Amino acid sequence: MPDRLYSLAALTVLELSPPEMIEVAACAGYDAVGLRLIPATPEEHHYPLASDAGLLRRTRQRLRETGLRVLDIEILRLTPDTQVPRDFPRVLEVGAQLGASEVLVAGNDEDHERLVDNFASLCELAAPLGLHPHLEFMPWTGVKDLPQAHRLVAATRKAGRGNACLLVDAFHFNRSASRLEELVEVPAGWMRYAQLCDVAGPIPASMAEILHEARQQRCFPGDGDIDLQALLGALPPGVPLSLEIPTESLRRQGITAWERASLALDKARALVDSR
């Protein structure tokens, strides 16, 4: 089994500033972090890394001091109103400055022809910076499951955007009822990293409950009901794993960010090592 890179995703420890997050990740034993340059929701507390020069300087300094790398930046949403040349150059430039190689992209647009056009434009903008945009499927977005994501990335690559990639998150894979048979059909080179977590129980009937689980109530690998061994077996061997595991109930119980990050990494390593 190739050496595995583990990255701490922002959502796991969202209360931390980027320098604090890097410190926690280094102390817990991670290889990398994923940094949230754009908030996922208007209500989310956000550290404006792309616009705060002092925060960006401290973040880069902390990366140098710890030796950690930035795996990915997030979350770039493609909506009906998106204008890629207007909306994303600064974010991509900061991501490149931080040394990121991957970009998390959400397709919040039901018009798939327009979505492909915007995703292709984003890939074109990202390519000179060495960045690979990954379209992530989520049940409540315009890209609801793996087959839709596969078709959209294929169309983008057909348009000549060879850095267009697809992101598999274990939670969304499960809650969208995507299938392993569909995953093995995705070319390995389209998946430069994946997001790992677990979730308990059957798929809720309510999309509001799925959203709540996604943002606050995931499980550490092996503590839920997803067949993560089978999922890992269908992903490219040794693919970097971003641990995106929000556990709001543990945070409210006083479990620190370092403790949660450490538990996530210990559980992920145990799962991978048991294969």
mmCIF file of C-alpha atoms in Angstrom:
data_model
loop_
_atom_site.group_PDB
_atom_site.id
_atom_site.type_symbol
_atom_site.label_atom_id
_atom_site.label_comp_id
_atom_site.label_asym_id
_atom_site.label_seq_id
_atom_site.Cartn_x
_atom_site.Cartn_y
_atom_site.Cartn_z
ATOM 1 C CA MET A 1 0.000 0.000 0.000
ATOM 2 C CA PRO A 2 1.510 3.394 -0.993
ATOM 3 C CA ASP A 3 2.217 5.942 1.699
ATOM 4 C CA ARG A 4 -0.974 7.787 2.548
ATOM 5 C CA LEU A 5 -1.279 11.552 3.018
ATOM 6 C CA TYR A 6 -3.810 12.680 5.636
ATOM 7 C CA SER A 7 -5.188 16.202 5.603
ATOM 8 C CA LEU A 8 -7.301 17.970 8.223
ATOM 9 C CA ALA A 9 -10.358 19.578 6.599
ATOM 10 C CA ALA A 10 -11.585 22.941 7.818
ATOM 11 C CA LEU A 11 -15.068 21.711 8.719
ATOM 12 C CA THR A 12 -13.665 19.328 11.330
ATOM 13 C CA VAL A 13 -12.335 22.236 13.418
ATOM 14 C CA LEU A 14 -14.207 25.187 11.967
ATOM 15 C CA GLU A 15 -13.877 27.262 15.121
ATOM 16 C CA LEU A 16 -10.120 27.623 14.588
ATOM 17 C CA SER A 17 -8.342 30.331 12.629
ATOM 18 C CA PRO A 18 -6.076 29.053 9.833
ATOM 19 C CA PRO A 19 -2.853 29.417 11.901
ATOM 20 C CA GLU A 20 -4.525 27.670 14.848
ATOM 21 C CA MET A 21 -5.771 24.921 12.575
ATOM 22 C CA ILE A 22 -2.280 24.349 11.169
ATOM 23 C CA GLU A 23 -0.868 24.134 14.702
ATOM 24 C CA VAL A 24 -3.512 21.592 15.747
ATOM 25 C CA ALA A 25 -2.957 19.537 12.597
ATOM 26 C CA ALA A 26 0.794 19.483 13.138
ATOM 27 C CA CYS A 27 0.472 18.470 16.785
ATOM 28 C CA ALA A 28 -2.008 15.719 15.901
ATOM 29 C CA GLY A 29 0.260 14.257 13.226
ATOM 30 C CA TYR A 30 -1.376 15.293 9.958
ATOM 31 C CA ASP A 31 0.581 15.857 6.756
ATOM 32 C CA ALA A 32 -1.571 18.667 5.404
ATOM 33 C CA VAL A 33 -4.587 20.898 5.905
ATOM 34 C CA GLY A 34 -7.476 22.088 3.784
ATOM 35 C CA LEU A 35 -8.244 25.781 4.157
ATOM 36 C CA ARG A 36 -11.659 27.403 3.727
ATOM 37 C CA LEU A 37 -11.149 30.655 1.838
ATOM 38 C CA ILE A 38 -14.853 31.171 1.121
ATOM 39 C CA PRO A 39 -17.525 30.423 3.765
ATOM 40 C CA ALA A 40 -19.954 27.610 2.977
ATOM 41 C CA THR A 41 -22.965 29.537 4.301
ATOM 42 C CA PRO A 42 -23.693 33.212 5.084
ATOM 43 C CA GLU A 43 -24.120 32.328 8.771
ATOM 44 C CA GLU A 44 -20.783 30.564 9.107
ATOM 45 C CA HIS A 45 -18.050 32.259 11.140
ATOM 46 C CA HIS A 46 -15.309 33.023 8.658
ATOM 47 C CA TYR A 47 -11.640 33.990 8.785
ATOM 48 C CA PRO A 48 -11.074 36.143 5.645
ATOM 49 C CA LEU A 49 -7.807 34.592 4.544
ATOM 50 C CA ALA A 50 -8.116 35.820 0.962
ATOM 51 C CA SER A 51 -8.548 39.477 1.956
ATOM 52 C CA ASP A 52 -6.634 39.803 5.261
ATOM 53 C CA ALA A 53 -2.949 40.258 4.400
ATOM 54 C CA GLY A 54 -1.847 39.871 8.006
ATOM 55 C CA LEU A 55 -3.761 36.624 8.453
ATOM 56 C CA LEU A 56 -2.353 35.289 5.198
ATOM 57 C CA ARG A 57 1.178 36.171 6.313
ATOM 58 C CA ARG A 58 0.727 34.425 9.669
ATOM 59 C CA THR A 59 -0.760 31.397 7.967
ATOM 60 C CA ARG A 60 2.159 31.057 5.556
ATOM 61 C CA GLN A 61 4.585 31.478 8.447
ATOM 62 C CA ARG A 62 2.856 28.707 10.400
ATOM 63 C CA LEU A 63 3.045 26.418 7.391
ATOM 64 C CA ARG A 64 6.782 27.038 7.129
ATOM 65 C CA GLU A 65 7.324 26.465 10.846
ATOM 66 C CA THR A 66 5.373 23.203 10.959
ATOM 67 C CA GLY A 67 6.355 21.801 7.581
ATOM 68 C CA LEU A 68 2.713 21.085 6.738
ATOM 69 C CA ARG A 69 1.364 21.622 3.242
ATOM 70 C CA VAL A 70 -2.019 22.854 2.048
ATOM 71 C CA LEU A 71 -3.813 20.103 0.143
ATOM 72 C CA ASP A 72 -6.957 21.938 -0.939
ATOM 73 C CA ILE A 73 -8.844 25.205 -0.713
ATOM 74 C CA GLU A 74 -12.624 25.582 -0.530
ATOM 75 C CA ILE A 75 -15.449 26.197 -1.175
ATOM 76 C CA LEU A 76 -15.999 27.630 -4.642
ATOM 77 C CA ARG A 77 -19.703 27.537 -5.521
ATOM 78 C CA LEU A 78 -20.838 27.653 -9.131
ATOM 79 C CA THR A 79 -24.298 29.240 -9.150
ATOM 80 C CA PRO A 80 -26.528 30.649 -11.905
ATOM 81 C CA ASP A 81 -25.025 34.075 -11.149
ATOM 82 C CA THR A 82 -21.387 33.003 -11.136
ATOM 83 C CA GLN A 83 -18.939 34.984 -13.248
ATOM 84 C CA VAL A 84 -15.693 33.068 -12.961
ATOM 85 C CA PRO A 85 -13.350 35.883 -14.115
ATOM 86 C CA ARG A 86 -14.958 38.184 -11.547
ATOM 87 C CA ASP A 87 -15.485 35.848 -8.627
ATOM 88 C CA PHE A 88 -12.485 33.551 -8.275
ATOM 89 C CA PRO A 89 -9.103 34.945 -9.429
ATOM 90 C CA ARG A 90 -8.050 36.209 -5.990
ATOM 91 C CA VAL A 91 -9.076 33.011 -4.215
ATOM 92 C CA LEU A 92 -7.158 30.871 -6.702
ATOM 93 C CA GLU A 93 -4.103 33.139 -6.457
ATOM 94 C CA VAL A 94 -4.083 32.850 -2.659
ATOM 95 C CA GLY A 95 -4.517 29.089 -2.909
ATOM 96 C CA ALA A 96 -1.499 28.899 -5.188
ATOM 97 C CA GLN A 97 0.518 31.132 -2.853
ATOM 98 C CA LEU A 98 -0.286 28.753 -0.015
ATOM 99 C CA GLY A 99 0.923 25.797 -2.076
ATOM 100 C CA ALA A 100 -2.459 24.120 -2.575
ATOM 101 C CA SER A 101 -2.883 21.749 -5.495
ATOM 102 C CA GLU A 102 -6.608 20.953 -5.255
ATOM 103 C CA VAL A 103 -9.775 23.078 -5.215
ATOM 104 C CA LEU A 104 -13.149 21.983 -3.831
ATOM 105 C CA VAL A 105 -16.030 23.066 -6.068
ATOM 106 C CA ALA A 106 -19.777 22.826 -5.437
ATOM 107 C CA GLY A 107 -22.199 22.838 -8.359
ATOM 108 C CA ASN A 108 -25.150 24.884 -7.115
ATOM 109 C CA ASP A 109 -26.810 25.117 -10.508
ATOM 110 C CA GLU A 110 -29.517 22.888 -11.977
ATOM 111 C CA ASP A 111 -28.653 24.046 -15.515
ATOM 112 C CA HIS A 112 -25.913 21.552 -16.308
ATOM 113 C CA GLU A 113 -24.931 23.153 -19.613
ATOM 114 C CA ARG A 114 -24.210 26.434 -17.838
ATOM 115 C CA LEU A 115 -22.557 24.559 -14.984
ATOM 116 C CA VAL A 116 -20.153 22.824 -17.370
ATOM 117 C CA ASP A 117 -19.337 26.171 -19.000
ATOM 118 C CA ASN A 118 -18.547 27.725 -15.622
ATOM 119 C CA PHE A 119 -16.594 24.696 -14.418
ATOM 120 C CA ALA A 120 -14.562 24.724 -17.638
ATOM 121 C CA SER A 121 -13.838 28.445 -17.169
ATOM 122 C CA LEU A 122 -12.747 27.795 -13.605
ATOM 123 C CA CYS A 123 -10.462 24.979 -14.720
ATOM 124 C CA GLU A 124 -8.955 27.241 -17.380
ATOM 125 C CA LEU A 125 -8.301 29.952 -14.777
ATOM 126 C CA ALA A 126 -6.806 27.433 -12.339
ATOM 127 C CA ALA A 127 -4.549 25.560 -14.748
ATOM 128 C CA PRO A 128 -1.639 28.078 -14.957
ATOM 129 C CA LEU A 129 -1.544 28.082 -11.140
ATOM 130 C CA GLY A 130 -1.149 24.310 -10.944
ATOM 131 C CA LEU A 131 -4.589 23.881 -9.373
ATOM 132 C CA HIS A 132 -7.067 21.058 -9.993
ATOM 133 C CA PRO A 133 -10.740 21.946 -9.387
ATOM 134 C CA HIS A 134 -12.713 18.980 -8.014
ATOM 135 C CA LEU A 135 -16.465 18.956 -8.561
ATOM 136 C CA GLU A 136 -18.087 17.518 -5.428
ATOM 137 C CA PHE A 137 -21.522 15.925 -5.618
ATOM 138 C CA MET A 138 -23.915 16.598 -2.720
ATOM 139 C CA PRO A 139 -27.580 15.530 -2.594
ATOM 140 C CA TRP A 140 -28.957 19.056 -2.081
ATOM 141 C CA THR A 141 -27.019 20.727 -4.916
ATOM 142 C CA GLY A 142 -27.326 20.698 -8.675
ATOM 143 C CA VAL A 143 -24.846 17.815 -8.740
ATOM 144 C CA LYS A 144 -26.722 15.336 -6.603
ATOM 145 C CA ASP A 145 -24.852 12.060 -7.014
ATOM 146 C CA LEU A 146 -21.839 10.355 -8.515
ATOM 147 C CA PRO A 147 -23.302 9.639 -11.974
ATOM 148 C CA GLN A 148 -24.163 13.312 -12.444
ATOM 149 C CA ALA A 149 -20.684 14.387 -11.313
ATOM 150 C CA HIS A 150 -19.090 11.830 -13.637
ATOM 151 C CA ARG A 151 -21.014 13.142 -16.643
ATOM 152 C CA LEU A 152 -20.232 16.787 -15.860
ATOM 153 C CA VAL A 153 -16.513 16.219 -15.331
ATOM 154 C CA ALA A 154 -16.370 14.096 -18.487
ATOM 155 C CA ALA A 155 -18.006 16.923 -20.461
ATOM 156 C CA THR A 156 -15.549 19.439 -19.004
ATOM 157 C CA ARG A 157 -12.577 17.271 -19.907
ATOM 158 C CA LYS A 158 -13.988 16.750 -23.383
ATOM 159 C CA ALA A 159 -13.926 20.540 -23.696
ATOM 160 C CA GLY A 160 -10.164 20.405 -23.195
ATOM 161 C CA ARG A 161 -9.884 21.040 -19.461
ATOM 162 C CA GLY A 162 -7.565 18.243 -18.355
ATOM 163 C CA ASN A 163 -7.357 19.522 -14.763
ATOM 164 C CA ALA A 164 -11.082 18.938 -14.176
ATOM 165 C CA CYS A 165 -11.492 16.421 -11.350
ATOM 166 C CA LEU A 166 -14.179 14.760 -9.247
ATOM 167 C CA LEU A 167 -14.351 14.710 -5.459
ATOM 168 C CA VAL A 168 -15.788 11.769 -3.548
ATOM 169 C CA ASP A 169 -16.867 12.471 0.035
ATOM 170 C CA ALA A 170 -17.860 9.320 1.937
ATOM 171 C CA PHE A 171 -20.844 11.109 3.485
ATOM 172 C CA HIS A 172 -22.247 12.338 0.180
ATOM 173 C CA PHE A 173 -21.504 9.018 -1.492
ATOM 174 C CA ASN A 174 -23.656 7.307 1.135
ATOM 175 C CA ARG A 175 -26.450 9.878 1.441
ATOM 176 C CA SER A 176 -26.824 10.201 -2.345
ATOM 177 C CA ALA A 177 -27.181 6.412 -2.665
ATOM 178 C CA SER A 178 -24.294 6.331 -5.125
ATOM 179 C CA ARG A 179 -22.894 2.872 -5.816
ATOM 180 C CA LEU A 180 -19.465 1.274 -5.831
ATOM 181 C CA GLU A 181 -20.118 -0.037 -9.334
ATOM 182 C CA GLU A 182 -20.381 3.586 -10.469
ATOM 183 C CA LEU A 183 -17.235 4.613 -8.625
ATOM 184 C CA VAL A 184 -14.980 2.037 -10.270
ATOM 185 C CA GLU A 185 -15.999 3.514 -13.645
ATOM 186 C CA VAL A 186 -14.421 6.885 -12.760
ATOM 187 C CA PRO A 187 -10.859 7.154 -14.125
ATOM 188 C CA ALA A 188 -8.342 7.155 -11.278
ATOM 189 C CA GLY A 189 -6.645 10.290 -12.591
ATOM 190 C CA TRP A 190 -9.828 12.273 -12.031
ATOM 191 C CA MET A 191 -9.657 11.760 -8.255
ATOM 192 C CA ARG A 192 -6.559 13.387 -6.793
ATOM 193 C CA TYR A 193 -7.942 13.277 -3.235
ATOM 194 C CA ALA A 194 -11.041 12.097 -1.368
ATOM 195 C CA GLN A 195 -12.882 13.075 1.805
ATOM 196 C CA LEU A 196 -13.284 10.486 4.541
ATOM 197 C CA CYS A 197 -15.803 10.305 7.376
ATOM 198 C CA ASP A 198 -18.611 8.017 8.522
ATOM 199 C CA VAL A 199 -22.310 8.418 9.309
ATOM 200 C CA ALA A 200 -24.764 6.352 11.318
ATOM 201 C CA GLY A 201 -28.214 5.157 10.417
ATOM 202 C CA PRO A 202 -30.288 4.994 7.237
ATOM 203 C CA ILE A 203 -30.640 7.860 4.795
ATOM 204 C CA PRO A 204 -33.066 10.393 6.346
ATOM 205 C CA ALA A 205 -36.243 11.171 4.454
ATOM 206 C CA SER A 206 -35.735 14.901 5.035
ATOM 207 C CA MET A 207 -33.082 16.837 3.111
ATOM 208 C CA ALA A 208 -32.933 19.218 6.076
ATOM 209 C CA GLU A 209 -31.832 16.315 8.269
ATOM 210 C CA ILE A 210 -29.226 15.250 5.721
ATOM 211 C CA LEU A 211 -27.879 18.811 5.717
ATOM 212 C CA HIS A 212 -27.769 18.795 9.512
ATOM 213 C CA GLU A 213 -25.825 15.534 9.519
ATOM 214 C CA ALA A 214 -23.432 16.802 6.849
ATOM 215 C CA ARG A 215 -22.555 20.005 8.666
ATOM 216 C CA GLN A 216 -22.741 18.943 12.319
ATOM 217 C CA GLN A 217 -23.204 15.240 12.944
ATOM 218 C CA ARG A 218 -20.787 12.965 11.123
ATOM 219 C CA CYS A 219 -18.913 10.068 12.710
ATOM 220 C CA PHE A 220 -15.247 9.189 12.860
ATOM 221 C CA PRO A 221 -14.222 6.443 10.402
ATOM 222 C CA GLY A 222 -15.431 3.072 11.633
ATOM 223 C CA ASP A 223 -17.957 4.528 14.088
ATOM 224 C CA GLY A 224 -20.845 4.637 11.594
ATOM 225 C CA ASP A 225 -22.488 2.366 9.066
ATOM 226 C CA ILE A 226 -20.715 3.145 5.767
ATOM 227 C CA ASP A 227 -18.718 0.284 4.268
ATOM 228 C CA LEU A 228 -15.566 2.365 4.199
ATOM 229 C CA GLN A 229 -13.342 -0.596 3.414
ATOM 230 C CA ALA A 230 -15.243 -1.175 0.193
ATOM 231 C CA LEU A 231 -15.201 2.541 -0.599
ATOM 232 C CA LEU A 232 -11.439 2.761 -0.108
ATOM 233 C CA GLY A 233 -11.036 -0.306 -2.272
ATOM 234 C CA ALA A 234 -12.843 1.422 -5.133
ATOM 235 C CA LEU A 235 -10.806 4.646 -4.878
ATOM 236 C CA PRO A 236 -7.343 5.031 -6.432
ATOM 237 C CA PRO A 237 -4.690 3.258 -4.298
ATOM 238 C CA GLY A 238 -3.034 5.610 -1.831
ATOM 239 C CA VAL A 239 -5.269 8.577 -2.707
ATOM 240 C CA PRO A 240 -4.782 11.433 -0.188
ATOM 241 C CA LEU A 241 -7.548 11.520 2.413
ATOM 242 C CA SER A 242 -9.048 14.741 3.720
ATOM 243 C CA LEU A 243 -10.739 14.074 7.058
ATOM 244 C CA GLU A 244 -13.917 16.172 7.027
ATOM 245 C CA ILE A 245 -15.740 15.157 10.203
ATOM 246 C CA PRO A 246 -17.809 17.836 11.932
ATOM 247 C CA THR A 247 -18.934 16.596 15.353
ATOM 248 C CA GLU A 248 -20.786 19.523 16.872
ATOM 249 C CA SER A 249 -22.086 17.500 19.822
ATOM 250 C CA LEU A 250 -18.516 16.675 20.887
ATOM 251 C CA ARG A 251 -17.487 20.319 20.585
ATOM 252 C CA ARG A 252 -20.396 21.345 22.805
ATOM 253 C CA GLN A 253 -19.301 18.744 25.348
ATOM 254 C CA GLY A 254 -15.952 20.507 25.604
ATOM 255 C CA ILE A 255 -13.932 18.073 23.486
ATOM 256 C CA THR A 256 -11.172 20.278 22.109
ATOM 257 C CA ALA A 257 -10.323 20.775 18.462
ATOM 258 C CA TRP A 258 -7.016 18.961 19.005
ATOM 259 C CA GLU A 259 -8.782 15.997 20.608
ATOM 260 C CA ARG A 260 -11.319 15.782 17.779
ATOM 261 C CA ALA A 261 -8.651 16.094 15.102
ATOM 262 C CA SER A 262 -6.531 13.445 16.812
ATOM 263 C CA LEU A 263 -9.457 11.041 17.123
ATOM 264 C CA ALA A 264 -10.278 11.525 13.447
ATOM 265 C CA LEU A 265 -6.712 10.759 12.389
ATOM 266 C CA ASP A 266 -6.341 7.758 14.709
ATOM 267 C CA LYS A 267 -9.601 6.248 13.435
ATOM 268 C CA ALA A 268 -8.710 6.901 9.791
ATOM 269 C CA ARG A 269 -5.266 5.361 10.117
ATOM 270 C CA ALA A 270 -6.684 2.321 11.916
ATOM 271 C CA LEU A 271 -9.208 1.841 9.127
ATOM 272 C CA VAL A 272 -6.610 2.139 6.366
ATOM 273 C CA ASP A 273 -4.064 -0.023 8.161
ATOM 274 C CA SER A 274 -6.627 -2.793 8.658
ATOM 275 C CA ARG A 275 -7.083 -3.240 4.914
#
